[in-house]
Coordinates of C-alpha atoms in Angstrom, one line a residue:
X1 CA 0.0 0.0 0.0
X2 CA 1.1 3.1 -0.8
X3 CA 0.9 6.4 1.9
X4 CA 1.2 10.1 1.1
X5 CA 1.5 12.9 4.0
X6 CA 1.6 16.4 3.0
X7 CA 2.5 19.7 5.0
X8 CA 3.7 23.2 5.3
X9 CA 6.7 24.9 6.5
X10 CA 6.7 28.8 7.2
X11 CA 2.8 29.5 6.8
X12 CA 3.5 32.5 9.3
X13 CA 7.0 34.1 8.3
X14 CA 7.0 37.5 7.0
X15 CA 9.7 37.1 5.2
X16 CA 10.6 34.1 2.4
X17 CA 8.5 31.5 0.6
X18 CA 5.8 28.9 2.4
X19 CA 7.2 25.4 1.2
X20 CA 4.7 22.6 0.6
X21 CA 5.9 18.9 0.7
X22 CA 4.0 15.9 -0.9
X23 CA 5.2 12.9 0.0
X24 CA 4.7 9.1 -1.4
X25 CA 6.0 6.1 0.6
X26 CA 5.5 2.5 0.4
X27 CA 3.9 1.1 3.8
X28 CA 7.4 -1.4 3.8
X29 CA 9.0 1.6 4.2
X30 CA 7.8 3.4 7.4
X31 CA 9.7 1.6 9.9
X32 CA 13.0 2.5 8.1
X33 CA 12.0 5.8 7.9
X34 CA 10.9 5.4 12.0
X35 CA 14.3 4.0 12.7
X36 CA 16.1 7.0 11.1
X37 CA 14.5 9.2 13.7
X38 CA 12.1 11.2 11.2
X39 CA 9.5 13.2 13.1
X40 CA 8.4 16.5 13.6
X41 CA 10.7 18.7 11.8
X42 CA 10.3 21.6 14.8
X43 CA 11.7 18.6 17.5
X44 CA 14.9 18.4 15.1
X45 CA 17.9 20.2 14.5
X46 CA 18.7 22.2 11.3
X47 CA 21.9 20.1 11.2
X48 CA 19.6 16.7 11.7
X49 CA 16.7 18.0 9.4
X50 CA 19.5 18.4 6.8
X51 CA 21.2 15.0 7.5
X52 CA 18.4 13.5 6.8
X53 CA 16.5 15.3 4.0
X54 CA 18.6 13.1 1.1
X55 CA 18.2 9.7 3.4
X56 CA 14.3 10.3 3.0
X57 CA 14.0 10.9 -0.7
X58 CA 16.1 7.7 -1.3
X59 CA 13.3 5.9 0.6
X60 CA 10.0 7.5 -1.4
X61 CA 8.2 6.2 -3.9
X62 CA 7.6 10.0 -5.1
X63 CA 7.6 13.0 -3.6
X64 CA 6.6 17.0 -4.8
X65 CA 8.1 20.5 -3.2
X66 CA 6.1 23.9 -4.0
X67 CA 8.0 26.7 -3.0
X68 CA 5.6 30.2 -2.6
X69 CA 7.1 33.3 -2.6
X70 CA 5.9 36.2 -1.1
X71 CA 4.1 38.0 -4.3
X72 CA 1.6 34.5 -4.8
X73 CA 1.2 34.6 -1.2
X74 CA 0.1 38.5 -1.0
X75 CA -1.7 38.3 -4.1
X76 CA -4.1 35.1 -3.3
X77 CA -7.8 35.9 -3.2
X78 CA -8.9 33.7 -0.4
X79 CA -8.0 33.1 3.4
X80 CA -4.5 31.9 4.2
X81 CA -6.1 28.6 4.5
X82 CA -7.9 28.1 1.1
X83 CA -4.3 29.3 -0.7
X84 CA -3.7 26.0 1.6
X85 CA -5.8 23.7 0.7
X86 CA -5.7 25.0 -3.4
X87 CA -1.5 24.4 -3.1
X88 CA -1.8 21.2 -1.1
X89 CA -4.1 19.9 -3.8
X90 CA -1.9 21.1 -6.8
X91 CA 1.0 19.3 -4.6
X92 CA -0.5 15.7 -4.4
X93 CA -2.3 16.1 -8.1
X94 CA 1.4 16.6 -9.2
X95 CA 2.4 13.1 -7.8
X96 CA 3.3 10.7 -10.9
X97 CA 2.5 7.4 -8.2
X98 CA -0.8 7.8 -6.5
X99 CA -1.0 7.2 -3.2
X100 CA -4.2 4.9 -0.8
X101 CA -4.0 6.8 1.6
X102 CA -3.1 10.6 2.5
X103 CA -2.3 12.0 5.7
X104 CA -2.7 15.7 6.1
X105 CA -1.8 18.0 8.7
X106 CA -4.9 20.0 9.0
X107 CA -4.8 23.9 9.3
X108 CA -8.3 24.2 9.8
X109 CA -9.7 24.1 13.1
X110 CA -12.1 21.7 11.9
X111 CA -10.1 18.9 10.5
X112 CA -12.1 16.7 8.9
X113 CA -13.6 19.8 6.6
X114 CA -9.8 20.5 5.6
X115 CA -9.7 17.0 4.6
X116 CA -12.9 17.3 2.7
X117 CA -12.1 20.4 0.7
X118 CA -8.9 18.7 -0.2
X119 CA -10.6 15.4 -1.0
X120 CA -13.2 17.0 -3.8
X121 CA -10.5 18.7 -5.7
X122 CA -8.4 15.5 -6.1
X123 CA -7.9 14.2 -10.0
X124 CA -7.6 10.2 -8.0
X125 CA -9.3 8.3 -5.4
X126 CA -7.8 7.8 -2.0
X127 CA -8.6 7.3 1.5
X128 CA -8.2 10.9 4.0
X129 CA -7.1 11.3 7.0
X130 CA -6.8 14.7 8.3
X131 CA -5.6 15.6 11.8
X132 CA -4.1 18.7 14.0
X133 CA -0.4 17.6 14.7
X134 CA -0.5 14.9 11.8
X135 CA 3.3 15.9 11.5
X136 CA 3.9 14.3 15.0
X137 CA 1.4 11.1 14.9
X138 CA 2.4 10.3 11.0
X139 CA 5.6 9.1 9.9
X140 CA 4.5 9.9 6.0
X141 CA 3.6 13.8 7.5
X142 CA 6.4 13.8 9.2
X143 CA 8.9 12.9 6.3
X144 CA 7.3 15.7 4.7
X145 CA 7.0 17.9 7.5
X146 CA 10.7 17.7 7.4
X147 CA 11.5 18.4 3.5
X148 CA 9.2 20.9 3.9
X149 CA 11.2 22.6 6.4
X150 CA 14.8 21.8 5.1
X151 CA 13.3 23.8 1.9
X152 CA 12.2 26.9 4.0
X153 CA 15.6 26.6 5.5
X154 CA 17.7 26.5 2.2
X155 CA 15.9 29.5 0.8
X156 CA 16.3 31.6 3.9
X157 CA 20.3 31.0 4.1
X158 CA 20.4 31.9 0.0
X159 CA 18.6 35.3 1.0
X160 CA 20.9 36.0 4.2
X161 CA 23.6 35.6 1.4
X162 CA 21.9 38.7 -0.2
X163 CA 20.4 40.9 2.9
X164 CA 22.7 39.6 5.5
X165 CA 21.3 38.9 9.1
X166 CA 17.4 38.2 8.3
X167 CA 16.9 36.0 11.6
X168 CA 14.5 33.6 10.7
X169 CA 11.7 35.6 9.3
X170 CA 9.0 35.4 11.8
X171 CA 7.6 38.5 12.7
X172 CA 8.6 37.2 16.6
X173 CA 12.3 37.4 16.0
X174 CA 13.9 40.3 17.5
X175 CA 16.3 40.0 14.2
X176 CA 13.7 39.8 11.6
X177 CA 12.2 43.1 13.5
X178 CA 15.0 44.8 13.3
X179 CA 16.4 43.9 9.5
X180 CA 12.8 45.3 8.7
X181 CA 13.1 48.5 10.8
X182 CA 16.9 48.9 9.2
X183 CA 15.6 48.4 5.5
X184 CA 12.9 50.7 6.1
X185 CA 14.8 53.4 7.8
X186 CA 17.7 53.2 4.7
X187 CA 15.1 52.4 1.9
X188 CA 12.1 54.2 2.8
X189 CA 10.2 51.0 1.8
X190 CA 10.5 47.2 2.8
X191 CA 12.5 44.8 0.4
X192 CA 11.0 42.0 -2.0
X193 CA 11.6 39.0 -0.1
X194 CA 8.6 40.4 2.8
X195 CA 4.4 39.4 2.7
X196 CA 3.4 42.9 2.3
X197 CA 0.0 41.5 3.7
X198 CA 1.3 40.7 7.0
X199 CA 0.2 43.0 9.9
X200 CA 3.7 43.0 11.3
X201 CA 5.0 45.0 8.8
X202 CA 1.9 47.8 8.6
X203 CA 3.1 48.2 12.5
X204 CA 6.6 48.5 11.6
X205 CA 5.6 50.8 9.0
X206 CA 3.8 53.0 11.3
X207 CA 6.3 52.9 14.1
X208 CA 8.8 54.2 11.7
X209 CA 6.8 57.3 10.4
X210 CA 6.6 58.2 13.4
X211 CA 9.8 58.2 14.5
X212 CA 10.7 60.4 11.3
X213 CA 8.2 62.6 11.8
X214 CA 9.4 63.5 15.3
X215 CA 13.0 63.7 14.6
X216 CA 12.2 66.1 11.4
X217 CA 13.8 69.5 11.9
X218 CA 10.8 72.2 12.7
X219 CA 10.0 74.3 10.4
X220 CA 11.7 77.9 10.9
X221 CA 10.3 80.5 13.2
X222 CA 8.7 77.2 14.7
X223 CA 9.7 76.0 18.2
X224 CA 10.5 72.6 18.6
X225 CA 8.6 70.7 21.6
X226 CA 12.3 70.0 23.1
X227 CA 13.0 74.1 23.2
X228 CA 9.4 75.1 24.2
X229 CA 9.3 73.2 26.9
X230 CA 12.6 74.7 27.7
X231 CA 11.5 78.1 27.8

């Protein structure tokens, strides 16, 4: 029998691409891949997550790697979550060896209707089985929870070749705050690589004009607040 698992890495950066992994593996497989210590990508090292991104692939049947940038995430027309289920689909339609069964990790809070919405759009017939944490109870999710993520990882090193210290593009990251605030304070705008429909960067935004406007010199025969409180 053959299994497919499917998931994201980086749905909620702000900067770089989401990557989508489709994998397909035979059932004889799964306790080879168990034995090599895939799970969860987020329990592994980079340096183990790398390590053993090629010993995977040797053990698929198939397997399929969207990478979305920025611009085709800003520009979709849905919720985050139907640009979700429309990729996952276009992922596992792309698979040349059809799997029996697909485990998803669900984004929706109600799983089973992520599972459906996926299920209708399919161009085969397979069983579905959608869960929350599917990436920690799967071994097939968690394969592809994991070149998923060594994807996401990849792209972010080529583009801290080009920008220099990005941190790791979540809006929490004290680095990715401040690359943002640094671009925008040099550039007057943010750079290509960011989700311009992310809040986080509409409060950076507004942080920052503030912060010019208050340091702009006044205008003459004008007091500034510092002197006239002064006087």
């Amino acid at each position: 029998m053959k299994l497919a698992g499917i998931d994201e890495a980086g749905r909620g950066p702000v900067i770089g691409p989401m990557a989508i992994a489709a994998v397909v593996v035979d059932e004889r497989n799964v306790p080879t891949l168990e034995e090599l210590g895939v799970k969860d990508s987020k329990k592994l090292t980079p340096k183990r997550r790398e390590r053993l991104f090629d010993e995977i692939i040797s053990l698929l049947d198939d397997y399929v790697v969207l990478e979305l940038w920025p611009e085709e995430i800003d520009s979709r027309e849905g919720t985050l979550n139907e640009f979700e289920v429309e990729n996952f689909v276009k992922a596992l339609n792309s698979l040349k060896v059809k799997p029996d069964v697909i485990y998803i990790d669900a984004a929706d809070v109600k799983e089973a209707r992520f599972g459906e919405d996926i299920g209708k759009r399919l161009d085969f017939k397979a069983e579905i089985i959608a869960e929350h944490k599917a990436d920690d109870k799967f071994v097939p999710v968690s394969a592809a929870s994991i070149i998923a993520k060594v994807t996401r990882d990849r792209a972010i090193e080529k583009l801290k070749e080009k920008y220099g210290e990005i941190g790791s593009g979540y809006p929490s990251d004290p680095r990715t705050r401040a690359f943002l605030e640094n671009y925008y304070r040099e550039h007057g705008e943010f750079p290509p690589i960011v989700r311009r429909s992310w809040k986080t960067l509409k409060k950076i935004e507004e942080k920052l004009k503030t912060e010019i406007e208050t340091k702009k010199p006044p205008r003459k025969g004008q007091l500034s607040l510092e002197d006239f409180m002064k006087k």
